[in-house]
PDB file of C-alpha atoms in Angstrom:
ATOM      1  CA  UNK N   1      58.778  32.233  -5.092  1.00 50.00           C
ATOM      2  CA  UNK N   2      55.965  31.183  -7.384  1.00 52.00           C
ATOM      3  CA  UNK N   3      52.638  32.696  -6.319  1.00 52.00           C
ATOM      4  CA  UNK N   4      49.345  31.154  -7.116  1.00 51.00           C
ATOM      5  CA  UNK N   5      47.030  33.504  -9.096  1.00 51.00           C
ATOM      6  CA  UNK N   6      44.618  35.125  -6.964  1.00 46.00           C
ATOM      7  CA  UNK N   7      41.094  34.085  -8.182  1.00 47.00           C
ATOM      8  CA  UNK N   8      38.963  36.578 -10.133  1.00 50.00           C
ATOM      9  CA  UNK N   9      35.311  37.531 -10.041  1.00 47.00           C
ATOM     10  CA  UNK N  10      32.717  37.187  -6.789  1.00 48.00           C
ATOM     11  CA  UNK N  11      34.872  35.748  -3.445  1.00 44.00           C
ATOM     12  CA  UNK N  12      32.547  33.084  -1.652  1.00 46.00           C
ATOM     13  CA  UNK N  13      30.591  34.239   0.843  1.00 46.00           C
ATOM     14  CA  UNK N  14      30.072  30.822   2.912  1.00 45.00           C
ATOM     15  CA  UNK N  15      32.922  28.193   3.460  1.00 45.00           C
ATOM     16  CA  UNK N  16      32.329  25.499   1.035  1.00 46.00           C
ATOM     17  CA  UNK N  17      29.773  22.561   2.707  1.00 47.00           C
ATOM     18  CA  UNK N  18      30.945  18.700   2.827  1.00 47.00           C
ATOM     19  CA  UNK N  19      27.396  16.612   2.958  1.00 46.00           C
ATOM     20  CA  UNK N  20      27.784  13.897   5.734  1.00 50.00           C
ATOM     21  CA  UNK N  21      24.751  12.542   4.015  1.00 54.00           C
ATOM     22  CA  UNK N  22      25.177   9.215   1.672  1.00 59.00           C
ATOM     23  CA  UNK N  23      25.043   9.905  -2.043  1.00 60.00           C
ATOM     24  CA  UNK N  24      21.347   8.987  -3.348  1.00 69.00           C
ATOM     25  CA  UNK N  25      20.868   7.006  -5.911  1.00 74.00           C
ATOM     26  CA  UNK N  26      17.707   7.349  -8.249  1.00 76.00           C
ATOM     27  CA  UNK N  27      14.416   6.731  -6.919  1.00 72.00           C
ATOM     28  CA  UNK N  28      13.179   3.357  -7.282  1.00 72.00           C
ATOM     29  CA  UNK N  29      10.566   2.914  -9.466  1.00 78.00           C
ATOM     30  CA  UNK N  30       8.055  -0.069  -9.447  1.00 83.00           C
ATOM     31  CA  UNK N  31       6.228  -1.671 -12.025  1.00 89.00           C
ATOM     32  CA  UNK N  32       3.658  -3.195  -9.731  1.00 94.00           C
ATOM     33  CA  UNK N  33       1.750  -1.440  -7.188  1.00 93.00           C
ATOM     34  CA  UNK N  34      -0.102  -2.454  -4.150  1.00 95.00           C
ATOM     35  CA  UNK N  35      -3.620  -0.937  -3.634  1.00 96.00           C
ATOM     36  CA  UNK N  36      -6.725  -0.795  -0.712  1.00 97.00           C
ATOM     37  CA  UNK N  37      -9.997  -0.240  -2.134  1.00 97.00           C
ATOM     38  CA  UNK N  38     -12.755   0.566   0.860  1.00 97.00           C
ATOM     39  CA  UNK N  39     -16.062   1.003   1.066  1.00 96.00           C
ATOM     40  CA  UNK N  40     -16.832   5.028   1.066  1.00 96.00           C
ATOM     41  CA  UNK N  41     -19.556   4.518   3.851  1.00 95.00           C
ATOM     42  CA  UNK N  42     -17.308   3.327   6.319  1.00 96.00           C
ATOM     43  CA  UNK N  43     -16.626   4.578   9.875  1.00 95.00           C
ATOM     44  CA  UNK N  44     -13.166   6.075  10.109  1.00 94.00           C
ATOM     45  CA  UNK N  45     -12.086   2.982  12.771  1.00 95.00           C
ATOM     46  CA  UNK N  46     -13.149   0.632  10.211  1.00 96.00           C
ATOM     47  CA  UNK N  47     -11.752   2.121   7.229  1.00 95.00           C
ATOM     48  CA  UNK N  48      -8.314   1.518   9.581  1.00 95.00           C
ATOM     49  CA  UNK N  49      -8.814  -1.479  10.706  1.00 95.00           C
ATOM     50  CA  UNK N  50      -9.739  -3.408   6.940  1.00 96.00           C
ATOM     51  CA  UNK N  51      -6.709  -1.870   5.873  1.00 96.00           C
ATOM     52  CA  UNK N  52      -4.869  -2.787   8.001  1.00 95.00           C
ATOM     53  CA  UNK N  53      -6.237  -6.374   7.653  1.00 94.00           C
ATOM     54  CA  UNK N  54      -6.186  -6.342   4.109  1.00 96.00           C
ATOM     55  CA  UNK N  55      -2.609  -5.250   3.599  1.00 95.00           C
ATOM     56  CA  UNK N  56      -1.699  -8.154   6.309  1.00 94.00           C
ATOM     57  CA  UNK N  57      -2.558 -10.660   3.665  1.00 92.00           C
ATOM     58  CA  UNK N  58      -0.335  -9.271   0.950  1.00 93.00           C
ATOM     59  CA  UNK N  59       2.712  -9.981   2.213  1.00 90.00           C
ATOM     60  CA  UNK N  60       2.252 -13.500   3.130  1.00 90.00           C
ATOM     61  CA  UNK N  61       1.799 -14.054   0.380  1.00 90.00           C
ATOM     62  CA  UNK N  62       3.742 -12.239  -1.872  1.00 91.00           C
ATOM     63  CA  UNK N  63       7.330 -12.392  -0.454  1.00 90.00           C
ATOM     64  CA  UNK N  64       9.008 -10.079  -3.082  1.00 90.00           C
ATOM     65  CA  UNK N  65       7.086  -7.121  -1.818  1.00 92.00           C
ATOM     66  CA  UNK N  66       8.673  -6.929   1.472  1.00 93.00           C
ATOM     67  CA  UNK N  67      11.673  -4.520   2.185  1.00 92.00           C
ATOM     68  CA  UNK N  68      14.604  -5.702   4.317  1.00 93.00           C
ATOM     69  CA  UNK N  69      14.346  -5.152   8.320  1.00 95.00           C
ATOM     70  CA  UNK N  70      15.273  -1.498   9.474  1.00 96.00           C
ATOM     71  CA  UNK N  71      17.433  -0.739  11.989  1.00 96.00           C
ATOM     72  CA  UNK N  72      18.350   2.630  13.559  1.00 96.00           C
ATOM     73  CA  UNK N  73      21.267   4.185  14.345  1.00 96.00           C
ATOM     74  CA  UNK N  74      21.373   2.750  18.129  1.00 95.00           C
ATOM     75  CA  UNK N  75      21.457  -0.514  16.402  1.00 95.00           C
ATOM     76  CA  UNK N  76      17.891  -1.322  17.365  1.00 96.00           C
ATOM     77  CA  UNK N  77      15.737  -3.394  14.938  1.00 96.00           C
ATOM     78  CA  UNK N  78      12.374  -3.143  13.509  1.00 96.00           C
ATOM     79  CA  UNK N  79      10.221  -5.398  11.371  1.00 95.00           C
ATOM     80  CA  UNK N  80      10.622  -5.269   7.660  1.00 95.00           C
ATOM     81  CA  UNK N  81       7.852  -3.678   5.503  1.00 94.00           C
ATOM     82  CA  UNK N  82       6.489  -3.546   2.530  1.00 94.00           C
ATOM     83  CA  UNK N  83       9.477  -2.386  -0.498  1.00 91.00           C
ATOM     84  CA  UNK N  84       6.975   0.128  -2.206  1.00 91.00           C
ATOM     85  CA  UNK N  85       3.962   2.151  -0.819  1.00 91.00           C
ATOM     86  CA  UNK N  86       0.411   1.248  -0.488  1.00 93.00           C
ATOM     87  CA  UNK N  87      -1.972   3.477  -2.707  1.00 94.00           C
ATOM     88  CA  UNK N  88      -5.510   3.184  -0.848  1.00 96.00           C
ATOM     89  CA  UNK N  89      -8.840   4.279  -2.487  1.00 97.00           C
ATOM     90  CA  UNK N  90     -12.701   4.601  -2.124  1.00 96.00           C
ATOM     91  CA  UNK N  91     -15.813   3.730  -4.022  1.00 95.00           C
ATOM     92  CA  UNK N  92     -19.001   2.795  -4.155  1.00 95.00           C
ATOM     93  CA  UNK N  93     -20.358  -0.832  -3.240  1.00 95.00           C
ATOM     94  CA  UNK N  94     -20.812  -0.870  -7.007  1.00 95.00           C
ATOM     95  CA  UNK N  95     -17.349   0.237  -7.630  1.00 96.00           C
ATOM     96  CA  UNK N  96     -15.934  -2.542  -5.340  1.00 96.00           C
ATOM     97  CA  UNK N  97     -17.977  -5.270  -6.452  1.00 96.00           C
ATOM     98  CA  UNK N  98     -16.828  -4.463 -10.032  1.00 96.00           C
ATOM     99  CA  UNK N  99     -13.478  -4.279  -8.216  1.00 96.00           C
ATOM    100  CA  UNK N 100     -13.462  -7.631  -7.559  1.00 97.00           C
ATOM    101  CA  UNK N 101     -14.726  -9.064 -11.060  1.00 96.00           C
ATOM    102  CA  UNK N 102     -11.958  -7.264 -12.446  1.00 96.00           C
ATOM    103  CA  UNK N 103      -9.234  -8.621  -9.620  1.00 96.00           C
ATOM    104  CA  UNK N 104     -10.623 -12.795 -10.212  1.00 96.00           C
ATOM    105  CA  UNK N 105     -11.011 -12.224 -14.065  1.00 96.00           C
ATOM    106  CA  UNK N 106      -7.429 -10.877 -14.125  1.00 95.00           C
ATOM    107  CA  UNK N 107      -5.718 -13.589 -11.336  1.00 94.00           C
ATOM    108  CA  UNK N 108      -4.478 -11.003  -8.966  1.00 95.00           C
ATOM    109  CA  UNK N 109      -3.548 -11.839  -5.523  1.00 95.00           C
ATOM    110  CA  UNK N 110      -6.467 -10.136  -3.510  1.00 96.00           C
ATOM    111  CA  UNK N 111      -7.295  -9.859  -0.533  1.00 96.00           C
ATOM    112  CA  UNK N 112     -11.372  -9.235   1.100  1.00 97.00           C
ATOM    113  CA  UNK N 113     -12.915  -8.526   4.110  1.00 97.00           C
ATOM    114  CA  UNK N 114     -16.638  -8.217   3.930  1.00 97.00           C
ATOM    115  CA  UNK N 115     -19.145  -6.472   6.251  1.00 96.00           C
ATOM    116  CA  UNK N 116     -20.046  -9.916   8.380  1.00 95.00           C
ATOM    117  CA  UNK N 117     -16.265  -9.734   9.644  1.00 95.00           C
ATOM    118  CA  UNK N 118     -17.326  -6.834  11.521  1.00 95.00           C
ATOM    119  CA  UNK N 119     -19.476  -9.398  13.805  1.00 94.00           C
ATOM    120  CA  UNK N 120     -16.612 -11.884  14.056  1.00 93.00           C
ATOM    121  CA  UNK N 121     -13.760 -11.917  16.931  1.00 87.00           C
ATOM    122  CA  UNK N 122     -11.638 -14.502  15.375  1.00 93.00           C
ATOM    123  CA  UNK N 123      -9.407 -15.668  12.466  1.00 92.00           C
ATOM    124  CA  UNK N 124     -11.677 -18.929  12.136  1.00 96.00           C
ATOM    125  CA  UNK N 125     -14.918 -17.447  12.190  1.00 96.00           C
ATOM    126  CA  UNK N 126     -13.681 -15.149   9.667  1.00 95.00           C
ATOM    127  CA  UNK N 127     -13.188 -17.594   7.442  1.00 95.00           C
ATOM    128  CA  UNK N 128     -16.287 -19.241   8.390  1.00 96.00           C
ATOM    129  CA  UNK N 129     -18.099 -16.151   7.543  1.00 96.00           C
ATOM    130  CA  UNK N 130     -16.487 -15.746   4.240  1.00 96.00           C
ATOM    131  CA  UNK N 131     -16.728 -19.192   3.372  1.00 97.00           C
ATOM    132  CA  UNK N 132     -20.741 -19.141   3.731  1.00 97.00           C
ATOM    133  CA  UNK N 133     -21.086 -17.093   1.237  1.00 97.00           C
ATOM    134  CA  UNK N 134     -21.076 -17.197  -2.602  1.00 97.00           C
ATOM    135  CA  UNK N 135     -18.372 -14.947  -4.593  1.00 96.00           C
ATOM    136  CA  UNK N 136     -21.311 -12.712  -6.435  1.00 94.00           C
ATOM    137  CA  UNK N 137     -23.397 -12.503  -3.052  1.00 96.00           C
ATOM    138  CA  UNK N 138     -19.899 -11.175  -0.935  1.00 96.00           C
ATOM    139  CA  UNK N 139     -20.811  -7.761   0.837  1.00 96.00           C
ATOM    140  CA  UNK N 140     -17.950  -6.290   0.631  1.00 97.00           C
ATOM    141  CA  UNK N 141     -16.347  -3.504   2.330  1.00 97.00           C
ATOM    142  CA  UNK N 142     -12.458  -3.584   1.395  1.00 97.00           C
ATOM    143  CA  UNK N 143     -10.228  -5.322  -1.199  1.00 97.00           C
ATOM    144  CA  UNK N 144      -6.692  -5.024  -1.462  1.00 97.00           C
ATOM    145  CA  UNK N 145      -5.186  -6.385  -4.802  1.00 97.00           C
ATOM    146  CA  UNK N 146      -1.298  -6.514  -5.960  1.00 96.00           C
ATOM    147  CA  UNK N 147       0.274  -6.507  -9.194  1.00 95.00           C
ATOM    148  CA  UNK N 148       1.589  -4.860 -13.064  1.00 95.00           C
ATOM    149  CA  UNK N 149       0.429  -1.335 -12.023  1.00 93.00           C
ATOM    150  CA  UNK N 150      -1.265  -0.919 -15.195  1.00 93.00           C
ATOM    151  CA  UNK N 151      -3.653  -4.395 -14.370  1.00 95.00           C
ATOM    152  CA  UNK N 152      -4.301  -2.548 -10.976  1.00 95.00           C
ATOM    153  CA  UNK N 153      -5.090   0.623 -12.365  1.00 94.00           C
ATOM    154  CA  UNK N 154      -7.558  -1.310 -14.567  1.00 95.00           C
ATOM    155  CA  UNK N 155      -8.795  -2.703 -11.558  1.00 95.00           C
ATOM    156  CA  UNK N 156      -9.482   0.272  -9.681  1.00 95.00           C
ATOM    157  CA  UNK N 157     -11.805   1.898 -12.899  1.00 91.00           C
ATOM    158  CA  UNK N 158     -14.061   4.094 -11.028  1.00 88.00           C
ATOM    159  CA  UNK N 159     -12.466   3.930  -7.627  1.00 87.00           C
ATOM    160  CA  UNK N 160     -10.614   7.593  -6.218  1.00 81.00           C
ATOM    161  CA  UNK N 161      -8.097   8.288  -3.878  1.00 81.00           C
ATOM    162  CA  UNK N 162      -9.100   8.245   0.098  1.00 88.00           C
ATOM    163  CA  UNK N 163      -8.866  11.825   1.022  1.00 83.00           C
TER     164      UNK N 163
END
């Protein structure tokens, strides 16, 4: 009878593991990004609810950053989101107004909301109260821009992360 050699050197102290978990693949890297720029002065309800706004307008209109619908393992769906996270970030009025020279001179798609939305209760007089005003006289409280990551970054000169 032909034995198998015994193994040498240390014995294995645990039973080998399978992984039930998929095999990952690399991370996914993006060359754009997707960024919220708010007003530092804001409340903490309205530095939620402009970016939440803000990021609302992205998508629209800018199909390709939107993920496929989840579902979990019940079989239960869920609305798609965005493919790629959403970097958000303070500054000054002065840092957003220069913001948003940066964002027209470049042709990003941008989003606003300005203080007078505050007042409003609707999607028409929010555009009303957008509308009334001219682009250098805009008091602005968030801007959300998307694009090359390295035009955003340019962008966001000046701005920091929201702690």
């Amino acid at each position: 009878m032909n034995a198998e050699p015994l193994p040498t050197g240390p014995l294995p102290t645990e039973p080998a593991r399978v992984s039930t978990e998929p095999a990952r693949a690399e991370p996914v890297r993006f060359d754009t990004k997707i960024a919220v720029l708010l007003r530092e002065d804001l409340e903490p309800w309205q530095r939620l609810n402009v970016t939440a706004f803000l990021v609302s307008g992205i998508g629209p209109s800018v199909p390709e950053v939107i993920g496929e619908p989840y579902e979990d393992a019940d079989g239960t769906g869920y609305l798609p989101m965005f493919r790629q996270p959403v970097l958000v970030f303070q500054g000054t009025k002065e840092t957003l107004t220069a913001a948003h020279t940066r964002t027209l001179s470049r042709a990003l798609p941008r989003a606003l909301f300005t203080s007078d939305l505050f007042t409003t209760g609707n999607d028409r007089d929010n555009r009303a109260a957008v509308r009334a005003v001219p682009t250098a006289e805009l008091d602005l409280v968030g801007l959300a821009v998307y694009g090359p990551r390295n035009a955003v970054d340019k962008v966001l000169k000046g701005a920091r992360m929201h702690p």
